[in-house]
PDB file of C-alpha atoms in Angstrom:
ATOM      1  CA  THR T   1      20.229 146.062 -18.367  1.00 37.00           C
ATOM      2  CA  GLY T   2      21.558 142.641 -17.571  1.00 39.00           C
ATOM      3  CA  LEU T   3      18.354 141.199 -16.495  1.00 40.00           C
ATOM      4  CA  SER T   4      16.552 138.421 -18.796  1.00 36.00           C
ATOM      5  CA  GLU T   5      13.578 138.994 -19.752  1.00 42.00           C
ATOM      6  CA  GLU T   6      10.279 136.647 -20.918  1.00 43.00           C
ATOM      7  CA  VAL T   7      10.049 136.122 -24.508  1.00 41.00           C
ATOM      8  CA  LYS T   8       6.645 136.244 -25.168  1.00 45.00           C
ATOM      9  CA  ILE T   9       5.606 133.814 -28.325  1.00 42.00           C
ATOM     10  CA  PRO T  10       3.186 135.158 -30.589  1.00 44.00           C
ATOM     11  CA  MET T  11       0.845 132.773 -31.751  1.00 42.00           C
ATOM     12  CA  THR T  12       1.040 133.379 -35.611  1.00 41.00           C
ATOM     13  CA  THR T  13       3.870 132.137 -35.540  1.00 42.00           C
ATOM     14  CA  LEU T  14       3.317 128.475 -34.291  1.00 46.00           C
ATOM     15  CA  ASP T  15       1.574 127.229 -37.308  1.00 54.00           C
ATOM     16  CA  HIS T  16       1.244 123.497 -36.109  1.00 61.00           C
ATOM     17  CA  TYR T  17       0.325 124.512 -32.639  1.00 67.00           C
ATOM     18  CA  ASP T  18      -2.663 126.301 -34.160  1.00 76.00           C
ATOM     19  CA  PHE T  19      -4.684 123.641 -31.542  1.00 78.00           C
ATOM     20  CA  CYS T  20      -3.481 125.306 -27.929  1.00 80.00           C
ATOM     21  CA  LYS T  21      -5.609 128.437 -29.004  1.00 82.00           C
ATOM     22  CA  PRO T  22      -8.755 127.599 -27.488  1.00 84.00           C
ATOM     23  CA  TYR T  23      -6.626 126.446 -24.213  1.00 85.00           C
ATOM     24  CA  ILE T  24      -4.649 129.542 -23.806  1.00 87.00           C
ATOM     25  CA  SER T  25      -6.525 132.528 -21.803  1.00 86.00           C
ATOM     26  CA  ASP T  26      -5.451 136.252 -22.065  1.00 86.00           C
ATOM     27  CA  ASN T  27      -2.989 136.803 -19.243  1.00 89.00           C
ATOM     28  CA  GLU T  28      -1.150 133.118 -20.493  1.00 90.00           C
ATOM     29  CA  TYR T  29       1.689 132.887 -23.061  1.00 90.00           C
ATOM     30  CA  ILE T  30       3.982 130.431 -24.175  1.00 90.00           C
ATOM     31  CA  LEU T  31       7.291 129.840 -22.515  1.00 93.00           C
ATOM     32  CA  TRP T  32       8.123 126.971 -24.783  1.00 93.00           C
ATOM     33  CA  GLU T  33       6.841 124.431 -27.304  1.00 91.00           C
ATOM     34  CA  GLY T  34       8.735 121.515 -29.013  1.00 91.00           C
ATOM     35  CA  ALA T  35       7.742 118.043 -30.222  1.00 91.00           C
ATOM     36  CA  PRO T  36       9.261 114.705 -29.580  1.00 91.00           C
ATOM     37  CA  GLU T  37      12.507 114.102 -32.337  1.00 89.00           C
ATOM     38  CA  LYS T  38      12.202 111.710 -34.762  1.00 82.00           C
ATOM     39  CA  GLY T  39      13.351 108.250 -34.898  1.00 71.00           C
ATOM     40  CA  PHE T  40      14.044 105.276 -32.471  1.00 68.00           C
ATOM     41  CA  THR T  41      14.940 105.234 -29.037  1.00 71.00           C
ATOM     42  CA  PHE T  42      15.410 102.580 -26.405  1.00 73.00           C
ATOM     43  CA  THR T  43      14.150 102.863 -22.880  1.00 72.00           C
ATOM     44  CA  SER T  44      14.784 100.720 -19.686  1.00 74.00           C
ATOM     45  CA  ARG T  45      11.617  99.474 -20.231  1.00 79.00           C
ATOM     46  CA  ASP T  46      12.620  97.521 -23.346  1.00 83.00           C
ATOM     47  CA  LEU T  47      14.845  95.972 -21.704  1.00 87.00           C
ATOM     48  CA  VAL T  48      12.162  93.627 -19.870  1.00 91.00           C
ATOM     49  CA  MET T  49       9.660  93.864 -22.632  1.00 92.00           C
ATOM     50  CA  ILE T  50      11.942  92.776 -25.526  1.00 94.00           C
ATOM     51  CA  PRO T  51      12.709  89.460 -23.992  1.00 95.00           C
ATOM     52  CA  PHE T  52       9.331  88.819 -22.654  1.00 96.00           C
ATOM     53  CA  SER T  53       7.906  89.836 -26.128  1.00 96.00           C
ATOM     54  CA  LEU T  54      10.138  86.915 -27.666  1.00 96.00           C
ATOM     55  CA  PHE T  55       9.132  84.454 -25.199  1.00 96.00           C
ATOM     56  CA  TRP T  56       5.729  85.358 -25.988  1.00 96.00           C
ATOM     57  CA  LEU T  57       6.095  85.421 -29.411  1.00 96.00           C
ATOM     58  CA  ALA T  58       8.028  82.129 -29.653  1.00 96.00           C
ATOM     59  CA  PHE T  59       5.399  80.215 -27.321  1.00 96.00           C
ATOM     60  CA  ALA T  60       2.457  81.516 -29.228  1.00 95.00           C
ATOM     61  CA  LEU T  61       4.114  80.130 -32.555  1.00 96.00           C
ATOM     62  CA  PHE T  62       5.066  76.793 -31.024  1.00 94.00           C
ATOM     63  CA  TRP T  63       1.758  76.508 -29.825  1.00 91.00           C
ATOM     64  CA  GLU T  64       0.433  77.239 -33.697  1.00 91.00           C
ATOM     65  CA  PHE T  65       2.970  75.066 -35.114  1.00 92.00           C
ATOM     66  CA  SER T  66       1.810  71.977 -32.444  1.00 90.00           C
ATOM     67  CA  VAL T  67      -1.611  72.671 -33.356  1.00 90.00           C
ATOM     68  CA  ILE T  68      -1.766  72.859 -37.149  1.00 88.00           C
ATOM     69  CA  THR T  69       0.840  69.803 -37.231  1.00 88.00           C
ATOM     70  CA  SER T  70      -1.271  67.583 -35.168  1.00 86.00           C
ATOM     71  CA  THR T  71      -4.943  66.114 -35.075  1.00 70.00           C
ATOM     72  CA  SER T  72      -6.652  69.082 -32.966  1.00 70.00           C
ATOM     73  CA  SER T  73      -9.230  70.862 -33.947  1.00 79.00           C
ATOM     74  CA  LEU T  74      -9.491  74.195 -35.731  1.00 85.00           C
ATOM     75  CA  PHE T  75     -11.053  75.846 -32.836  1.00 86.00           C
ATOM     76  CA  MET T  76      -7.627  75.407 -31.179  1.00 86.00           C
ATOM     77  CA  ALA T  77      -5.374  76.655 -34.065  1.00 86.00           C
ATOM     78  CA  ILE T  78      -7.841  79.944 -34.716  1.00 90.00           C
ATOM     79  CA  TRP T  79      -7.920  80.555 -30.735  1.00 90.00           C
ATOM     80  CA  GLY T  80      -3.814  80.431 -30.537  1.00 90.00           C
ATOM     81  CA  LEU T  81      -3.962  83.367 -33.598  1.00 94.00           C
ATOM     82  CA  PRO T  82      -4.684  86.401 -31.133  1.00 96.00           C
ATOM     83  CA  PHE T  83      -1.808  85.533 -28.896  1.00 96.00           C
ATOM     84  CA  VAL T  84       0.592  85.564 -32.160  1.00 96.00           C
ATOM     85  CA  GLY T  85      -0.951  88.717 -32.737  1.00 96.00           C
ATOM     86  CA  VAL T  86      -0.275  89.849 -29.624  1.00 96.00           C
ATOM     87  CA  GLY T  87       3.405  88.887 -29.749  1.00 95.00           C
ATOM     88  CA  ILE T  88       4.170  90.552 -32.575  1.00 96.00           C
ATOM     89  CA  TYR T  89       2.479  93.564 -31.357  1.00 95.00           C
ATOM     90  CA  LEU T  90       4.758  93.369 -28.636  1.00 94.00           C
ATOM     91  CA  LEU T  91       8.171  92.908 -30.202  1.00 93.00           C
ATOM     92  CA  PHE T  92       7.209  95.185 -33.532  1.00 92.00           C
ATOM     93  CA  GLY T  93       4.085  96.894 -33.561  1.00 92.00           C
ATOM     94  CA  ARG T  94       4.519  98.959 -30.086  1.00 88.00           C
ATOM     95  CA  PHE T  95       7.911 100.553 -31.984  1.00 87.00           C
ATOM     96  CA  ILE T  96       5.698 100.778 -34.815  1.00 87.00           C
ATOM     97  CA  GLN T  97       3.034 102.529 -33.075  1.00 84.00           C
ATOM     98  CA  SER T  98       5.265 105.072 -31.176  1.00 82.00           C
ATOM     99  CA  ILE T  99       7.291 106.407 -34.261  1.00 82.00           C
ATOM    100  CA  CYS T 100       3.819 106.927 -35.636  1.00 83.00           C
ATOM    101  CA  LEU T 101       2.534 108.807 -32.878  1.00 82.00           C
ATOM    102  CA  ARG T 102       5.838 110.768 -32.275  1.00 84.00           C
ATOM    103  CA  ASN T 103       4.930 112.772 -35.632  1.00 83.00           C
ATOM    104  CA  LYS T 104       1.587 113.457 -34.174  1.00 86.00           C
ATOM    105  CA  THR T 105       2.782 114.894 -31.014  1.00 90.00           C
ATOM    106  CA  PHE T 106       3.214 118.553 -29.698  1.00 91.00           C
ATOM    107  CA  TYR T 107       4.318 119.885 -26.255  1.00 93.00           C
ATOM    108  CA  ILE T 108       3.568 123.820 -25.040  1.00 93.00           C
ATOM    109  CA  ILE T 109       4.532 125.126 -21.969  1.00 93.00           C
ATOM    110  CA  THR T 110       2.732 128.169 -20.698  1.00 93.00           C
ATOM    111  CA  ASN T 111       3.336 130.294 -17.773  1.00 93.00           C
ATOM    112  CA  LYS T 112       0.415 128.198 -16.450  1.00 93.00           C
ATOM    113  CA  LYS T 113      -0.227 125.338 -18.128  1.00 93.00           C
ATOM    114  CA  LEU T 114       1.403 122.381 -19.824  1.00 93.00           C
ATOM    115  CA  ILE T 115      -0.239 120.955 -23.176  1.00 92.00           C
ATOM    116  CA  ILE T 116       0.245 118.245 -24.635  1.00 91.00           C
ATOM    117  CA  ARG T 117      -1.371 116.807 -28.248  1.00 90.00           C
ATOM    118  CA  SER T 118      -0.929 113.326 -28.967  1.00 87.00           C
ATOM    119  CA  ASP T 119      -2.563 112.642 -32.589  1.00 83.00           C
ATOM    120  CA  SER T 120      -6.227 113.534 -31.367  1.00 83.00           C
ATOM    121  CA  LYS T 121      -6.281 113.598 -27.552  1.00 87.00           C
ATOM    122  CA  ILE T 122      -5.118 116.912 -25.701  1.00 89.00           C
ATOM    123  CA  HIS T 123      -4.326 116.456 -22.026  1.00 90.00           C
ATOM    124  CA  LEU T 124      -3.725 120.098 -20.094  1.00 91.00           C
ATOM    125  CA  TYR T 125      -2.032 120.180 -16.865  1.00 91.00           C
ATOM    126  CA  GLN T 126      -2.269 123.018 -14.837  1.00 91.00           C
ATOM    127  CA  ALA T 127       1.425 124.412 -13.515  1.00 91.00           C
ATOM    128  CA  GLU T 128      -0.160 123.736  -9.957  1.00 90.00           C
ATOM    129  CA  ASP T 129      -1.069 120.089  -9.684  1.00 85.00           C
ATOM    130  CA  ILE T 130       2.296 119.038 -12.055  1.00 88.00           C
ATOM    131  CA  PRO T 131       4.170 116.350  -9.956  1.00 87.00           C
ATOM    132  CA  PRO T 132       8.335 116.730  -9.987  1.00 87.00           C
ATOM    133  CA  MET T 133      10.239 116.093 -12.881  1.00 90.00           C
ATOM    134  CA  ASP T 134      12.739 113.400 -13.712  1.00 90.00           C
ATOM    135  CA  ILE T 135      15.287 113.935 -16.625  1.00 91.00           C
ATOM    136  CA  HIS T 136      16.783 111.195 -18.409  1.00 88.00           C
ATOM    137  CA  LEU T 137      19.450 112.102 -20.804  1.00 88.00           C
ATOM    138  CA  HIS T 138      19.815 110.080 -23.667  1.00 84.00           C
ATOM    139  CA  LYS T 139      23.296 108.923 -25.770  1.00 83.00           C
ATOM    140  CA  ASN T 140      22.265 111.150 -28.509  1.00 82.00           C
ATOM    141  CA  GLY T 141      22.014 114.194 -26.271  1.00 85.00           C
ATOM    142  CA  ASN T 142      18.033 114.480 -26.545  1.00 89.00           C
ATOM    143  CA  GLY T 143      16.343 113.905 -23.241  1.00 91.00           C
ATOM    144  CA  THR T 144      13.104 113.141 -21.592  1.00 91.00           C
ATOM    145  CA  ILE T 145      11.175 114.475 -18.676  1.00 92.00           C
ATOM    146  CA  LEU T 146       9.028 112.183 -16.723  1.00 90.00           C
ATOM    147  CA  PHE T 147       6.551 113.372 -14.343  1.00 90.00           C
ATOM    148  CA  TRP T 148       5.764 110.900 -11.838  1.00 84.00           C
ATOM    149  CA  GLN T 149       3.668 110.952  -8.752  1.00 77.00           C
ATOM    150  CA  GLU T 150       2.458 108.693  -6.205  1.00 75.00           C
ATOM    151  CA  SER T 151      -0.626 109.169  -3.978  1.00 72.00           C
ATOM    152  CA  TYR T 152      -2.656 107.506  -1.653  1.00 71.00           C
ATOM    153  CA  HIS T 153      -6.133 107.574  -1.361  1.00 70.00           C
ATOM    154  CA  ARG T 154      -8.278 107.000   2.059  1.00 70.00           C
ATOM    155  CA  ASN T 155      -9.295 103.942   2.005  1.00 75.00           C
ATOM    156  CA  GLY T 156      -5.700 102.842   1.571  1.00 72.00           C
ATOM    157  CA  ARG T 157      -4.970 102.390  -2.354  1.00 75.00           C
ATOM    158  CA  ARG T 158      -2.039 103.630  -4.109  1.00 73.00           C
ATOM    159  CA  TYR T 159      -2.390 105.762  -6.885  1.00 68.00           C
ATOM    160  CA  SER T 160       0.545 106.352  -9.331  1.00 71.00           C
ATOM    161  CA  SER T 161       0.245 109.001 -12.345  1.00 68.00           C
ATOM    162  CA  TYR T 162       2.691 110.016 -14.869  1.00 79.00           C
ATOM    163  CA  PHE T 163       3.197 111.584 -18.349  1.00 86.00           C
ATOM    164  CA  THR T 164       6.638 112.988 -20.458  1.00 88.00           C
ATOM    165  CA  LEU T 165       7.785 115.112 -22.866  1.00 92.00           C
ATOM    166  CA  GLU T 166       9.644 112.098 -24.745  1.00 90.00           C
ATOM    167  CA  ASN T 167      12.918 112.491 -26.418  1.00 90.00           C
ATOM    168  CA  ILE T 168      12.911 116.161 -26.770  1.00 93.00           C
ATOM    169  CA  ALA T 169      16.184 118.006 -28.461  1.00 92.00           C
ATOM    170  CA  ASP T 170      15.496 120.867 -26.285  1.00 92.00           C
ATOM    171  CA  VAL T 171      15.556 119.158 -23.207  1.00 92.00           C
ATOM    172  CA  ALA T 172      17.307 121.945 -21.223  1.00 93.00           C
ATOM    173  CA  GLY T 173      14.730 124.879 -22.536  1.00 93.00           C
ATOM    174  CA  ALA T 174      11.918 122.865 -21.769  1.00 94.00           C
ATOM    175  CA  GLN T 175      12.593 122.235 -18.100  1.00 93.00           C
ATOM    176  CA  ASN T 176      13.674 126.059 -18.054  1.00 93.00           C
ATOM    177  CA  ALA T 177      10.204 126.859 -18.954  1.00 94.00           C
ATOM    178  CA  ILE T 178       8.415 124.346 -16.651  1.00 93.00           C
ATOM    179  CA  SER T 179      10.798 125.822 -13.867  1.00 92.00           C
ATOM    180  CA  ARG T 180       9.272 129.397 -14.733  1.00 91.00           C
ATOM    181  CA  MET T 181       5.640 128.211 -14.092  1.00 91.00           C
ATOM    182  CA  GLU T 182       3.445 130.136 -11.935  1.00 87.00           C
ATOM    183  CA  LYS T 183       2.551 127.636  -9.574  1.00 79.00           C
TER     184      LYS T 183
END
């Protein structure tokens, strides 16, 4: 007839998405499911963090070298070790952690909510509570959907909240499913 019809994905076809079954009600159905693509992607945040990480690690290593080669106390040498550890994490560890976490992250968009599983944490976002989205397309054709909202409390404090559907191949499909949610 020329009219598009919403396709309900049977739950039995979602083997590694079984985690979402307890969070989906009877009158709810899946519009889209996906996961972050494997691999490494740079973000605009990395343009600032990488130079900062290099500076931090270089200073921490300089500190340790200076303390070890001088007649300073053992306490000062031990004091600098956590700073070296933080520098190593900032420069390398956060990328390794991100890659490992992507292997354990899954996204489900139903007609009523967005479900994000990241390792053992599950985040549920009701359709009416989802903030506006920004889509960032990557050079490799994948994309990241960023949901960001700033709100103000009565006492004047400003709160920001955000979450992402990171590095997904079918960014247009996810965006389309989000626009079809019942708000």
